[in-house]
Coordinates of C-alpha atoms and ligand atoms in Angstrom, one line a residue:
M11 CA 79.1 69.5 151.6
K12 CA 81.2 69.8 154.7
R13 CA 84.1 67.9 153.0
L14 CA 83.9 70.1 150.1
L15 CA 83.8 73.2 152.5
F16 CA 86.9 71.5 154.3
I17 CA 89.0 71.4 151.2
S18 CA 88.2 74.7 149.9
Y19 CA 89.4 76.1 153.6
L20 CA 92.7 74.2 153.1
A21 CA 93.0 75.9 149.6
I22 CA 92.5 79.1 151.3
M23 CA 95.1 78.1 154.0
Q24 CA 97.6 77.0 151.6
L25 CA 97.2 80.4 149.7
D26 CA 97.9 82.3 152.7
L27 CA 100.8 80.4 153.7
H28 CA 102.3 80.7 150.5
A29 CA 102.5 84.4 151.1
Q30 CA 104.7 83.8 154.2
A31 CA 108.5 82.8 154.5
D32 CA 108.6 79.1 154.6
R33 CA 111.6 78.7 156.6
W34 CA 111.9 77.2 160.2
Q35 CA 113.5 79.3 163.1
Q36 CA 114.3 78.6 166.6
K37 CA 112.5 80.0 169.4
V38 CA 113.5 81.2 172.8
N39 CA 111.7 82.4 175.8
Y40 CA 113.7 84.0 178.4
Q41 CA 112.7 84.6 182.1
M42 CA 115.4 86.4 183.8
D43 CA 115.6 87.6 187.5
I44 CA 118.0 90.2 188.1
Q45 CA 119.4 91.6 191.3
V46 CA 121.6 94.7 190.8
D47 CA 124.4 96.2 193.5
A48 CA 124.3 99.7 191.8
S49 CA 126.8 101.0 194.0
A50 CA 129.3 98.3 193.5
N51 CA 128.4 98.2 189.7
K52 CA 127.7 94.5 189.7
F53 CA 124.5 92.3 189.2
T54 CA 123.7 88.8 189.7
G55 CA 121.0 86.8 187.4
K56 CA 119.2 83.9 187.2
Q57 CA 118.0 82.4 183.7
K58 CA 115.1 80.0 182.6
L59 CA 114.8 79.5 179.0
D60 CA 112.4 77.7 177.1
Y61 CA 114.1 76.7 173.9
W62 CA 112.3 75.2 170.9
N63 CA 114.6 73.5 168.4
N64 CA 112.3 73.8 165.3
S65 CA 115.0 72.8 163.1
P66 CA 115.3 69.1 161.8
D67 CA 118.7 68.8 163.0
T68 CA 119.9 67.1 166.3
L69 CA 121.8 69.4 168.3
K70 CA 125.0 68.4 170.3
V71 CA 126.0 71.7 171.4
L72 CA 124.6 75.1 172.4
Y73 CA 126.7 78.5 172.3
F74 CA 125.9 81.7 174.5
H75 CA 127.3 85.1 173.9
L76 CA 129.0 86.5 176.9
Y77 CA 129.7 89.9 175.2
W78 CA 131.2 92.0 178.2
N79 CA 134.1 89.6 178.3
A80 CA 135.4 91.8 175.4
F81 CA 136.1 94.4 177.8
Q82 CA 139.3 93.1 179.3
P83 CA 143.0 93.9 178.5
G84 CA 144.1 91.6 176.0
S85 CA 140.8 90.6 174.4
M86 CA 140.0 90.0 170.7
M87 CA 138.2 93.5 170.7
D88 CA 141.1 95.1 172.3
L89 CA 144.0 93.8 170.2
R90 CA 141.7 94.2 167.0
S91 CA 141.1 98.0 167.8
Q92 CA 144.7 98.3 168.3
E93 CA 145.7 96.6 165.2
I94 CA 143.4 98.7 163.2
G95 CA 144.5 101.8 164.6
K96 CA 147.9 101.2 163.1
R97 CA 146.4 102.0 159.9
L98 CA 146.2 105.4 158.7
I99 CA 143.6 106.7 156.3
R100 CA 143.4 110.4 155.1
G101 CA 146.1 110.7 157.9
R102 CA 144.0 109.6 160.6
A103 CA 144.1 106.4 162.5
D104 CA 141.3 104.3 161.5
W105 CA 140.3 102.7 164.7
D106 CA 137.1 103.6 166.4
P107 CA 137.9 106.8 168.4
R108 CA 135.4 105.2 171.3
V109 CA 137.5 102.1 171.5
K110 CA 141.2 103.1 170.6
D111 CA 143.3 101.2 173.2
R112 CA 141.3 102.1 176.0
I113 CA 140.6 98.3 177.0
S114 CA 144.0 97.6 177.2
S115 CA 144.6 99.9 180.4
L116 CA 141.1 98.8 182.3
K117 CA 141.5 98.0 186.1
P118 CA 140.1 94.9 187.6
D119 CA 137.1 96.8 189.0
E120 CA 136.5 98.7 185.5
I121 CA 136.5 95.5 183.3
G122 CA 133.4 93.8 182.3
Y123 CA 132.6 90.3 182.8
Q124 CA 129.9 87.6 182.7
K125 CA 130.4 84.5 184.7
V126 CA 128.1 81.5 184.0
K127 CA 127.6 78.6 186.6
N128 CA 125.3 75.9 187.0
L129 CA 124.1 75.6 183.6
K130 CA 121.6 73.0 183.3
V131 CA 119.6 71.6 180.3
N132 CA 116.6 69.5 181.1
G133 CA 117.5 69.3 184.5
L134 CA 121.1 68.2 184.0
V135 CA 124.3 70.1 184.7
Q136 CA 126.1 70.5 181.4
K137 CA 129.9 70.8 180.9
I138 CA 130.8 74.6 179.6
S139 CA 133.9 75.9 178.0
L140 CA 134.7 79.5 177.8
Y141 CA 136.1 81.1 174.7
E142 CA 136.2 84.6 175.9
T143 CA 133.0 86.3 174.7
I144 CA 131.4 82.8 173.5
L145 CA 130.5 80.0 175.8
K146 CA 130.2 76.4 174.4
V147 CA 128.1 73.9 176.1
E148 CA 128.5 70.4 175.2
L149 CA 125.3 68.6 175.8
S150 CA 125.2 65.3 177.7
K151 CA 121.9 64.3 175.9
P152 CA 121.3 65.8 172.2
I153 CA 118.5 68.0 171.7
L154 CA 116.5 66.4 169.3
P155 CA 114.6 68.0 166.1
R156 CA 111.5 69.9 166.7
S157 CA 111.8 69.5 170.4
K158 CA 111.6 71.8 173.6
S159 CA 114.1 72.0 176.1
L160 CA 114.5 73.9 179.5
I161 CA 117.8 75.9 180.1
E162 CA 118.5 77.2 183.3
L163 CA 121.6 79.0 184.5
E164 CA 123.0 81.9 187.0
F165 CA 125.4 84.4 186.3
D166 CA 127.6 87.1 188.0
A167 CA 128.2 90.4 185.9
Q168 CA 130.3 93.3 186.3
V169 CA 129.2 96.5 184.3
P170 CA 132.2 97.8 182.5
V171 CA 133.5 101.3 182.2
Q172 CA 131.7 102.8 179.0
I173 CA 133.9 101.8 176.2
R174 CA 131.5 100.8 173.4
R175 CA 127.7 100.6 173.4
S176 CA 127.2 99.5 176.9
G177 CA 128.9 100.4 180.2
R178 CA 128.5 102.6 183.3
D179 CA 128.9 106.5 183.6
N180 CA 128.9 107.5 180.1
A181 CA 130.3 110.8 178.9
E182 CA 126.5 112.1 179.5
G183 CA 126.9 110.9 182.8
V184 CA 124.4 108.2 182.6
R185 CA 124.7 105.5 185.3
F186 CA 124.0 102.3 183.6
S187 CA 123.7 101.5 179.6
M188 CA 122.9 97.9 179.7
A189 CA 123.1 96.5 176.2
Q190 CA 124.2 92.9 175.3
W191 CA 124.4 92.3 179.4
Y192 CA 122.9 88.8 179.7
P193 CA 124.1 85.5 178.5
K194 CA 122.4 85.5 175.3
L195 CA 121.9 82.3 173.3
C196 CA 123.4 82.3 170.0
E197 CA 121.2 81.8 166.7
Y198 CA 121.2 78.4 165.0
D199 CA 119.5 78.8 161.5
E200 CA 119.7 76.9 158.0
Q201 CA 123.5 77.8 157.9
G202 CA 124.0 76.4 161.3
W203 CA 125.4 77.9 164.6
H204 CA 126.5 81.5 164.7
P205 CA 128.9 81.9 167.5
T206 CA 130.3 85.2 166.4
P207 CA 133.0 86.5 169.0
Y208 CA 132.4 90.1 170.0
I209 CA 135.3 92.0 168.4
A210 CA 133.5 95.3 167.2
R211 CA 130.2 95.1 166.0
E212 CA 126.9 93.5 164.9
F213 CA 124.4 91.2 166.5
Y214 CA 121.9 88.3 165.8
G215 CA 119.7 86.6 168.0
V216 CA 116.9 84.0 168.5
W217 CA 113.3 85.5 168.4
G218 CA 111.1 85.0 171.6
D219 CA 109.5 86.6 174.5
F220 CA 111.3 88.2 177.1
E221 CA 110.2 88.5 180.7
V222 CA 112.8 90.4 182.8
N223 CA 112.5 91.3 186.7
I224 CA 115.2 93.7 187.7
N225 CA 115.7 94.6 191.5
I226 CA 117.5 97.8 191.9
D227 CA 118.0 100.7 194.4
R228 CA 114.6 102.7 194.4
K229 CA 116.0 106.0 193.3
Y230 CA 117.1 104.6 189.8
V231 CA 114.5 104.9 186.9
I232 CA 114.7 102.2 184.4
A233 CA 114.1 102.4 180.6
A234 CA 113.9 99.3 178.9
T235 CA 112.9 97.0 175.9
G236 CA 109.9 95.6 177.3
Y237 CA 106.2 96.8 178.6
L238 CA 106.3 97.6 182.4
Q239 CA 104.0 95.1 184.1
N240 CA 103.8 97.0 187.6
A241 CA 103.8 100.7 186.7
H242 CA 101.5 101.2 189.9
E243 CA 104.1 100.1 192.3
I244 CA 106.9 101.8 190.4
G245 CA 105.8 105.2 189.5
H246 CA 108.8 107.3 188.0
G247 CA 106.6 108.5 185.1
Y248 CA 105.3 105.4 184.3
E249 CA 102.2 105.6 186.4
I250 CA 100.6 108.1 184.1
N251 CA 99.8 105.1 181.5
S252 CA 98.8 102.7 184.5
P253 CA 95.3 101.3 184.6
I254 CA 95.9 100.6 188.2
P255 CA 96.2 103.5 190.7
F256 CA 99.7 104.4 191.7
K257 CA 100.6 103.0 195.2
P258 CA 104.4 103.6 196.0
S259 CA 106.1 100.8 197.8
K260 CA 108.2 101.9 200.7
T261 CA 111.0 99.4 200.2
S262 CA 114.7 100.3 199.7
T263 CA 114.6 98.6 196.5
L264 CA 112.1 98.0 193.6
T265 CA 111.6 95.2 191.5
W266 CA 110.7 96.6 187.9
K267 CA 109.0 93.5 185.8
F268 CA 109.2 93.9 182.2
K269 CA 107.7 91.9 179.4
A270 CA 108.8 92.0 175.7
P271 CA 107.1 89.7 173.3
N272 CA 108.7 88.6 170.0
V273 CA 112.0 90.1 170.0
H274 CA 115.5 89.0 169.7
D275 CA 117.2 91.2 172.4
F276 CA 116.4 93.1 175.3
V277 CA 118.1 96.4 176.4
W278 CA 117.8 98.6 179.5
A279 CA 119.2 101.6 181.0
A280 CA 118.9 103.2 184.6
D281 CA 119.9 106.6 186.0
P282 CA 118.5 108.2 189.3
D283 CA 118.2 111.5 187.4
Y284 CA 116.4 110.5 184.2
I285 CA 113.8 112.8 183.1
H286 CA 110.9 110.7 181.6
N287 CA 108.4 112.1 178.9
S288 CA 106.0 109.6 177.5
K289 CA 103.4 110.4 174.6
T290 CA 100.5 108.4 173.2
V291 CA 100.8 108.9 169.5
R292 CA 97.9 106.4 168.5
K293 CA 95.7 103.9 170.1
G294 CA 97.9 101.2 171.7
L295 CA 101.3 103.1 171.0
V296 CA 103.3 105.0 173.6
L297 CA 106.4 106.6 172.8
H298 CA 108.7 107.5 175.8
S299 CA 112.1 109.5 176.1
F300 CA 114.7 109.2 179.0
Y301 CA 117.5 111.9 179.5
K302 CA 119.2 113.6 182.0
I303 CA 120.8 117.1 182.4
D304 CA 124.3 116.3 184.0
T305 CA 125.7 120.1 184.3
A306 CA 129.2 118.9 184.5
S307 CA 129.3 116.8 181.2
L308 CA 127.2 119.5 179.2
K309 CA 129.7 122.0 180.5
K310 CA 132.3 120.0 178.9
Q311 CA 130.5 119.8 175.8
F312 CA 129.7 123.4 175.5
E313 CA 133.3 124.3 176.3
S314 CA 134.7 121.7 173.7
Q315 CA 133.0 123.6 170.8
P316 CA 135.1 125.8 168.6
I317 CA 133.9 129.3 169.7
R318 CA 132.7 130.3 166.1
M319 CA 130.7 127.1 166.3
R320 CA 129.1 127.7 169.4
Q321 CA 125.2 128.1 168.6
A322 CA 124.3 129.1 172.2
A323 CA 125.8 132.3 173.8
N324 CA 126.4 130.7 177.0
L325 CA 126.2 127.5 179.0
Y326 CA 122.6 128.3 180.1
G327 CA 121.4 128.7 176.6
F328 CA 123.5 125.6 175.4
I329 CA 121.7 123.5 178.3
A330 CA 118.1 125.0 177.5
S331 CA 118.5 124.0 173.6
Y332 CA 119.9 120.6 174.5
K333 CA 116.7 120.2 176.8
S334 CA 114.3 121.5 174.2
Q335 CA 115.9 119.0 171.9
W336 CA 115.4 115.9 174.1
D337 CA 111.7 117.2 174.8
S338 CA 110.8 117.5 171.1
V339 CA 112.0 113.9 170.4
L340 CA 108.6 112.2 170.8
E341 CA 107.1 115.0 168.6
L342 CA 109.4 114.4 165.9
A343 CA 108.7 110.7 165.9
A344 CA 105.0 110.9 165.9
R345 CA 105.3 113.3 163.0
A346 CA 107.4 110.8 161.0
L347 CA 105.3 107.8 162.0
P348 CA 102.5 108.1 159.3
F349 CA 105.2 108.4 156.5
I350 CA 107.3 105.4 158.2
D351 CA 104.2 103.3 158.5
K352 CA 102.9 103.7 154.8
H353 CA 106.1 103.2 153.3
Y354 CA 108.1 100.7 155.4
G355 CA 105.1 98.6 157.2
E356 CA 103.2 99.5 160.4
Y357 CA 105.0 99.8 163.7
P358 CA 103.5 96.7 165.6
Y359 CA 104.7 97.0 169.1
K360 CA 103.0 99.0 171.9
Q361 CA 105.9 101.1 173.0
Y362 CA 109.1 102.5 171.8
S363 CA 111.9 104.4 174.0
F364 CA 114.4 106.9 173.2
I365 CA 116.9 106.5 175.7
Q366 CA 120.0 108.5 176.6
G367 CA 122.7 106.1 177.1
G368 CA 125.9 104.4 175.3
D369 CA 128.0 106.3 173.1
G370 CA 126.4 107.3 169.8
G371 CA 123.2 105.7 168.4
M372 CA 122.4 102.0 168.8
E373 CA 119.3 100.2 168.0
Y374 CA 117.8 97.6 170.2
P375 CA 114.2 96.3 170.1
M376 CA 111.4 98.8 171.0
A377 CA 114.2 101.2 172.1
T378 CA 117.5 103.0 171.2
L379 CA 120.5 104.2 173.1
L380 CA 121.3 107.8 172.1
K381 CA 124.1 110.1 173.1
G382 CA 122.3 113.1 171.6
A383 CA 118.8 113.7 170.5
G384 CA 119.5 115.2 167.1
T385 CA 117.1 114.7 164.1
G386 CA 119.1 112.6 162.0
V387 CA 120.4 109.9 164.5
V388 CA 116.9 109.9 166.3
I389 CA 115.1 109.1 162.8
H390 CA 118.1 106.5 162.0
E391 CA 117.8 104.3 165.0
W392 CA 114.0 104.4 165.0
M393 CA 114.3 103.2 161.4
H394 CA 116.2 100.4 162.5
S395 CA 113.0 99.1 164.3
W396 CA 112.2 97.7 161.0
F397 CA 115.6 97.1 159.6
Q398 CA 117.0 94.5 162.2
M399 CA 114.6 94.8 165.0
M400 CA 111.6 93.2 163.0
L401 CA 113.6 92.1 159.9
G402 CA 116.1 90.4 161.8
T403 CA 118.9 90.0 159.1
N404 CA 122.3 88.4 160.5
E405 CA 124.1 91.9 160.7
S406 CA 127.4 90.0 161.0
L407 CA 127.0 88.5 157.4
Y408 CA 124.7 91.4 155.9
P409 CA 125.5 94.6 157.9
W410 CA 124.5 96.5 154.7
M411 CA 120.7 95.0 154.9
D412 CA 120.3 96.7 158.2
E413 CA 122.8 99.8 158.1
G414 CA 122.1 100.7 154.4
F415 CA 118.3 100.0 154.3
T416 CA 118.1 102.1 157.6
S417 CA 120.0 104.9 156.1
F418 CA 118.1 104.9 152.9
A419 CA 114.8 105.1 154.9
E420 CA 116.3 107.6 157.2
A421 CA 117.3 110.0 154.2
N422 CA 113.7 109.7 152.9
V423 CA 112.1 110.2 156.4
N424 CA 114.4 113.2 157.0
N425 CA 113.5 114.6 153.6
F426 CA 109.5 114.0 154.4
L427 CA 110.3 115.9 157.8
N428 CA 111.8 118.8 155.7
G429 CA 109.2 119.1 153.4
N430 CA 110.7 117.1 150.5
I431 CA 112.9 119.9 149.5
D432 CA 115.8 117.8 148.3
S433 CA 115.2 116.0 144.9
F434 CA 118.0 113.4 145.6
P435 CA 118.6 112.8 149.3
H436 CA 120.9 109.9 148.9
L437 CA 123.9 112.0 147.1
D438 CA 126.1 111.8 150.2
A439 CA 125.9 108.0 150.0
Y440 CA 126.6 107.9 146.3
N441 CA 129.5 110.2 147.0
A442 CA 130.9 108.2 149.7
Y443 CA 130.3 105.0 147.9
I444 CA 132.0 106.0 144.8
A445 CA 135.2 107.2 146.7
L446 CA 135.5 103.9 148.2
S447 CA 135.1 101.9 145.1
K448 CA 138.1 104.0 143.7
S449 CA 140.2 103.8 146.9
D450 CA 142.6 101.0 147.3
Y451 CA 140.9 99.9 150.5
N452 CA 137.6 98.7 148.8
E453 CA 136.1 95.4 149.7
P454 CA 133.0 93.5 148.6
L455 CA 129.7 94.1 150.4
T456 CA 130.0 90.4 151.3
T457 CA 132.6 90.8 153.6
H458 CA 131.7 89.9 157.2
S459 CA 131.2 93.0 159.4
D460 CA 134.1 91.8 161.6
H461 CA 136.5 90.9 158.8
Y462 CA 137.0 94.3 157.2
N463 CA 140.5 95.5 156.9
T464 CA 139.4 98.9 157.9
N465 CA 136.6 100.7 159.7
T466 CA 136.2 103.0 156.9
A467 CA 135.4 100.2 154.3
Y468 CA 133.2 98.7 156.7
S469 CA 131.1 101.9 157.5
T470 CA 131.0 103.1 153.9
N471 CA 130.0 99.9 152.5
A472 CA 127.4 98.9 155.3
Y473 CA 126.1 102.5 155.6
S474 CA 126.7 104.1 151.9
K475 CA 126.5 101.2 149.5
G476 CA 123.7 99.5 151.3
E477 CA 121.6 102.8 150.8
V478 CA 123.1 103.1 147.2
F479 CA 122.1 99.6 146.8
M480 CA 118.4 100.3 147.7
E481 CA 118.2 103.7 145.7
Q482 CA 119.7 102.2 142.8
L483 CA 117.2 99.3 142.8
G484 CA 114.9 101.9 142.2
Y485 CA 116.6 103.0 139.1
I486 CA 116.5 99.5 137.8
V487 CA 113.0 98.5 138.5
G488 CA 111.3 101.7 138.9
S489 CA 111.1 103.5 142.3
A490 CA 107.6 103.0 142.8
V491 CA 108.0 99.4 142.0
R492 CA 111.1 99.3 144.6
D493 CA 108.7 100.9 147.3
S494 CA 106.5 98.0 146.8
I495 CA 109.3 95.7 147.4
L496 CA 110.1 97.2 150.6
L497 CA 106.6 96.8 151.9
K498 CA 106.1 93.2 150.5
Y499 CA 109.8 92.4 152.1
F500 CA 108.5 93.7 155.6
N501 CA 105.1 91.6 155.5
T502 CA 106.8 88.5 154.1
W503 CA 109.9 88.4 156.5
K504 CA 109.0 90.7 159.4
F505 CA 109.9 88.6 163.0
K506 CA 112.3 86.5 160.9
H507 CA 115.7 86.1 159.6
P508 CA 115.8 87.2 155.9
N509 CA 119.0 87.2 154.0
V510 CA 120.1 88.6 150.7
N511 CA 118.5 85.7 148.7
D512 CA 115.3 86.3 150.5
F513 CA 115.2 89.9 149.7
M514 CA 116.2 89.5 146.2
K515 CA 113.3 86.9 145.5
I516 CA 110.8 89.4 146.6
A517 CA 112.4 92.1 144.4
E518 CA 112.1 89.4 141.4
Q519 CA 108.5 88.5 142.2
T520 CA 107.3 92.1 142.9
S521 CA 109.2 93.6 139.7
G522 CA 108.5 90.7 137.4
L523 CA 112.3 91.3 136.4
Q524 CA 115.1 89.0 136.7
L525 CA 117.7 90.6 139.4
D526 CA 119.9 87.7 140.4
W527 CA 122.8 89.6 138.3
Y528 CA 122.4 92.8 140.4
K529 CA 123.4 90.8 143.7
D530 CA 126.0 88.8 141.7
F531 CA 127.8 92.1 140.5
F532 CA 126.8 94.7 143.2
V533 CA 127.0 92.6 146.6
N534 CA 129.2 89.8 145.7
T535 CA 131.9 91.8 144.0
S536 CA 133.2 95.2 144.1
K537 CA 132.9 95.6 140.3
T538 CA 132.2 99.3 139.4
I539 CA 129.6 101.2 137.0
D540 CA 130.9 103.5 134.2
Y541 CA 128.9 104.1 131.0
G542 CA 129.6 106.9 128.5
I543 CA 128.6 108.2 125.2
D544 CA 130.7 107.1 122.6
S545 CA 129.5 108.7 119.5
L546 CA 126.7 110.2 117.5
W547 CA 125.6 110.5 113.7
D548 CA 122.6 110.8 111.5
E549 CA 121.8 107.5 109.3
G550 CA 119.1 106.8 107.3
G551 CA 117.0 109.6 108.7
Q552 CA 117.8 108.7 112.0
M553 CA 119.9 109.8 114.9
K554 CA 122.3 107.0 116.1
I555 CA 124.0 107.3 119.6
R556 CA 126.6 104.7 120.2
L557 CA 127.2 104.1 124.0
R558 CA 130.1 102.2 125.8
N559 CA 130.4 100.1 128.9
Y560 CA 133.7 101.6 130.3
G561 CA 132.9 99.8 133.7
S562 CA 133.1 96.3 134.9
M563 CA 129.5 95.9 135.9
P564 CA 126.2 96.0 133.6
M565 CA 123.3 97.9 134.0
P566 CA 120.3 99.1 132.4
I567 CA 120.4 102.6 130.9
D568 CA 118.1 105.6 131.0
L569 CA 118.9 108.3 128.4
E570 CA 117.5 111.8 128.3
F571 CA 117.6 113.9 125.2
Q572 CA 116.7 117.5 125.1
F573 CA 116.0 119.2 121.9
K574 CA 116.4 122.6 120.6
D575 CA 112.8 123.2 120.3
G576 CA 112.6 122.6 124.1
S577 CA 111.2 119.2 124.0
V578 CA 112.3 116.4 125.9
E579 CA 112.3 112.4 125.0
H580 CA 113.6 109.4 126.9
A581 CA 115.3 106.4 125.7
Y582 CA 115.6 103.1 127.9
I583 CA 117.9 100.0 127.2
P584 CA 117.1 97.3 129.2
Q585 CA 119.9 95.2 130.7
Y586 CA 119.7 91.6 129.0
L587 CA 120.0 89.9 132.2
M588 CA 116.8 91.5 133.4
F589 CA 114.5 89.5 130.5
G590 CA 112.3 92.4 130.7
S591 CA 111.8 96.1 131.0
K592 CA 110.9 98.5 133.9
M593 CA 107.7 100.4 133.4
N594 CA 108.0 104.0 132.1
E595 CA 108.4 106.2 135.1
N596 CA 107.5 109.4 133.3
P597 CA 104.6 108.5 131.2
K598 CA 104.1 112.1 130.2
I599 CA 107.7 111.7 128.3
K600 CA 107.9 110.1 125.0
R601 CA 110.2 107.0 125.8
T602 CA 112.0 104.7 123.0
I603 CA 112.8 101.3 124.2
G604 CA 115.9 99.8 122.5
E605 CA 116.9 96.0 122.3
P606 CA 118.3 94.6 125.6
W607 CA 122.0 95.1 125.8
K608 CA 123.9 91.9 126.2
W609 CA 126.3 92.6 129.2
T610 CA 129.2 90.8 126.8
H611 CA 129.0 93.6 124.5
P612 CA 131.1 96.6 125.1
T613 CA 129.2 99.0 122.9
Y614 CA 125.5 99.6 121.8
T615 CA 123.9 101.7 119.3
I616 CA 120.3 102.9 119.4
S617 CA 118.2 104.8 117.0
I618 CA 115.9 107.7 117.7
D619 CA 113.5 109.1 115.2
R620 CA 114.9 112.7 115.3
R621 CA 117.7 114.5 113.5
L622 CA 120.9 115.1 115.2
I623 CA 120.8 118.9 114.0
D624 CA 117.9 119.3 116.4
L625 CA 119.7 117.9 119.6
K626 CA 121.0 120.2 122.2
K627 CA 121.9 117.7 125.0
I628 CA 122.0 114.0 125.7
E629 CA 122.6 112.6 129.1
I630 CA 122.8 109.2 130.6
D631 CA 120.9 108.6 133.9
P632 CA 120.1 112.3 134.7
G633 CA 118.6 111.3 137.9
K634 CA 121.9 110.0 138.9
R635 CA 120.4 107.0 140.7
M636 CA 123.1 104.8 138.9
A637 CA 126.3 104.8 140.8
D638 CA 128.2 105.7 137.7
G639 CA 131.8 106.4 139.0
E640 CA 132.5 108.7 136.2
R641 CA 130.0 111.0 135.2
R642 CA 132.0 113.3 132.7
N643 CA 131.4 110.9 129.9
N644 CA 127.6 110.8 130.6
K645 CA 126.6 114.1 129.3
L646 CA 127.0 115.6 126.0
E647 CA 126.2 119.2 125.2
L648 CA 126.2 120.2 121.6
T649 CA 126.9 123.7 120.6
W650 CA 126.3 124.2 116.8
Ligands
ZN5 ZN1 122.4 102.0 162.1

């Protein structure tokens, strides 16, 4: 009896495991002690890393990111930006306006650096070599498969002047925006090491637990990825959520103790004048916001607006509306949360912080650095908690899987917040993608994010084509099925490193349709879609419609007929490569299903049990979810 029970328990375990992603991944626990000399813009750090090599491979080297070395004249980031700036797109230099050639003129006390010393693995000092933003460690003893190692190192760093994402004294006057600030172990996965130099963009890290202790001048308020462990000693607005009564210390510096479980990065920011708001939005989840009112920078912002665009009559009005926007961030996030949880998976951490800092909007675990607090950027960055911070895709290889999926969710969340007044909130993304697909600087979605020839192609592909990918998937499998795919994707791959194949497999399993062709055409190439109506005629008591594929990528076809008597009918032509049909998305409307369209065949004729004389209008994909580059041939209105 006992044995039998044991077997059935095993069977249940296996079932359970089956629903999980079945891939090994590395793990690292960081323990860091940081001493900040705020007036010198420098700090020193000690790192202790517990590193689990869960791979079946023997590791002979380790790699670390030293991102801040990019902020030095002549760096790869500097040259890359200057080269891209030579290209004009629509009459404008294509470089990132925040970077331009600014790195080239940084003075020694303005550059960024991270210098590592005394790097030991399991107690033995290791040979290290510096490749600008990547540190290579040649191990004196290899790290064996499925083993744990202790890595220790010390480092010195100088906070660069704010150039990109991190730095000091940004345009809003925030003292320290501390992103990519520590020697960060590169990820090793089933594709091997990813020592991606910091040239422009995108991140990838090892999952693990962070314990970060930061010692800094007591006047600074710190906002960070982690949960503050000693709020009762710190105060600065954290004491209200502390179970231990606040007992301020009298020392000239404070040591802030943070812990962040199961994340792949750690960000923090610090300023003496941060206004700190917090809000408990449900049991066990506190949202925070940190911002400052820097009158000088706000005055600059106010005066740089064209007079006719000024929303406020004077500087005081401008500051008041700025403040109220920041003060309503937590309310906005709380309002969006139930919709987000329901559609994209439940937010599992105990904290999230909207932090003023950096130079735009940039996502980190449990936090974002924001320039301003507009709804679009606030929701966008928060959605990155799902797409990248929990679904930890390699952004360099699949930037569209975080930026595109995030933009897709952002559009839907914003539409929800606006009362769903927009029937198609993805139109801008479609227009941007289609314009790119017709331009001479188009590149396939598989391009490494640092390798795009232009910033324009990178951003349109990553954000817009990625968003189109997801909305168009709803066209192929049905929107409701696409929504289930997203939830299943979250539940299967959260806290892991999914790639495009993992997503496609979930999409196939959930929809019951074959979808490899969608990846092969839409992701792996820059082929484009264009279907059109070729001709219509009556034959044998039926109406015949011949369609033509003018494009280079196949798709299934939704057709809508409007008749003179006011009735509407649909026809659906599955793409042969799907080996099946999507469910009827509008069961109230009669739908004729045609034979599958073989993609090798340029034309296709469908028969409908109506007469041509009764027809008023016919349209391919009236919902416009298919990214058809030429819509004029999709529609035919008959005037008899
Ligand atoms: Zn983004």
